[in-house]
Structure formats: C-alpha cells, structure tokens
Phi, psi and omega in degrees: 000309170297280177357317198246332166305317135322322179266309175299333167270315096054290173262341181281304181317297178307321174273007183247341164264352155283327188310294177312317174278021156268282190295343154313283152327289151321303153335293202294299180303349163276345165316298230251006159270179183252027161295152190253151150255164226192145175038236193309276180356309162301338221251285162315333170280335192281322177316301178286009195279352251243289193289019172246316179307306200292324206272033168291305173289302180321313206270354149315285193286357159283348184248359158290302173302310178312327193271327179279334166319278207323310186294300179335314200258342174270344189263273177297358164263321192045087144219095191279084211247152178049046197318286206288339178280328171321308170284340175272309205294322190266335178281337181277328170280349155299300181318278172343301185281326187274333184284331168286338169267354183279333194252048173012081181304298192307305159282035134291322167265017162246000000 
C-alpha cells in the first residue's frame, strides 16, 4: 500500500508541475507578442499572470520536489514507474527557464 501511495503522490507532484509550466509557457509567449488583448481576453489574462509571478518561485520547487520522488521510488522501490511523465515534468521547466533567461524575463514584466 505505501508503495502505491508514493507513486500517486509522486504523479500528482509531476502533473501539477507540468500543468503550472504549461500555464507559464504560455502567459510568457502572450508577453513576449506584441499583441494588445482587449475585454474578457484581457480579463483571463490578467487573472493567470498571478500563477507567472508566484511560479517563478513554485515551479523550481515543485520540480525539486518531483525529481527527489522520481529518485525515492527508482533507488528505493526499484521501480521505474511513469518513464514518460518523468521526463516531460523535468524537460518543460528546463524549456521554461532557458526561454526566460534568453528573452531577459525580468525586463519583460516591468
């Protein structure tokens, strides 16, 4: 039972940090057009910029913690469970972070 319990928190941690570096990635590529957004549009947007600020700190740490699961359950389970959710949860906040220090993110939000 512990077992499976650790691989479910484990796949929870990975998806709520791709879901968050997904909604990142975006926010920032609506940033980095030169589009104006207008009404409702403005309005959803202005609402996720919230989850662009906070995740500058989260989403590090949600890919810490996931990468110390990702060890816990292959060293100590000897179970290599979810190969491909592993790998995307560690390459989209790798993707994230080099497109934000390449387009100089900090003077991009002021």
């Amino acid at each position: 039972m512990q077992k499976n319990s650790i691989i479910i928190i484990k796949n929870v941690f990975c998806v709520i940090t791709i879901i968050w570096t997904l909604i990142m990635i975006f926010e920032y590529l609506l940033i980095l057009t030169p589009f104006n957004l207008q009404g409702l549009i403005y309005e959803v947007f202005d609402f996720f910029i919230i989850f662009l600020y906070f995740g500058i700190f989260a989403v590090p740490a949600l890919l810490i913690i996931s990468i110390i699961l990702m060890s816990v359950i292959k060293e100590k389970l000897l179970v290599d469970s979810g190969k491909i959710l592993n790998i995307i949860t560690i390459i989209m906040p790798c993707i994230l972070g080099i497109l934000m220090i390449l387009t100089k993110f900090n003077d991009r939000l002021q």
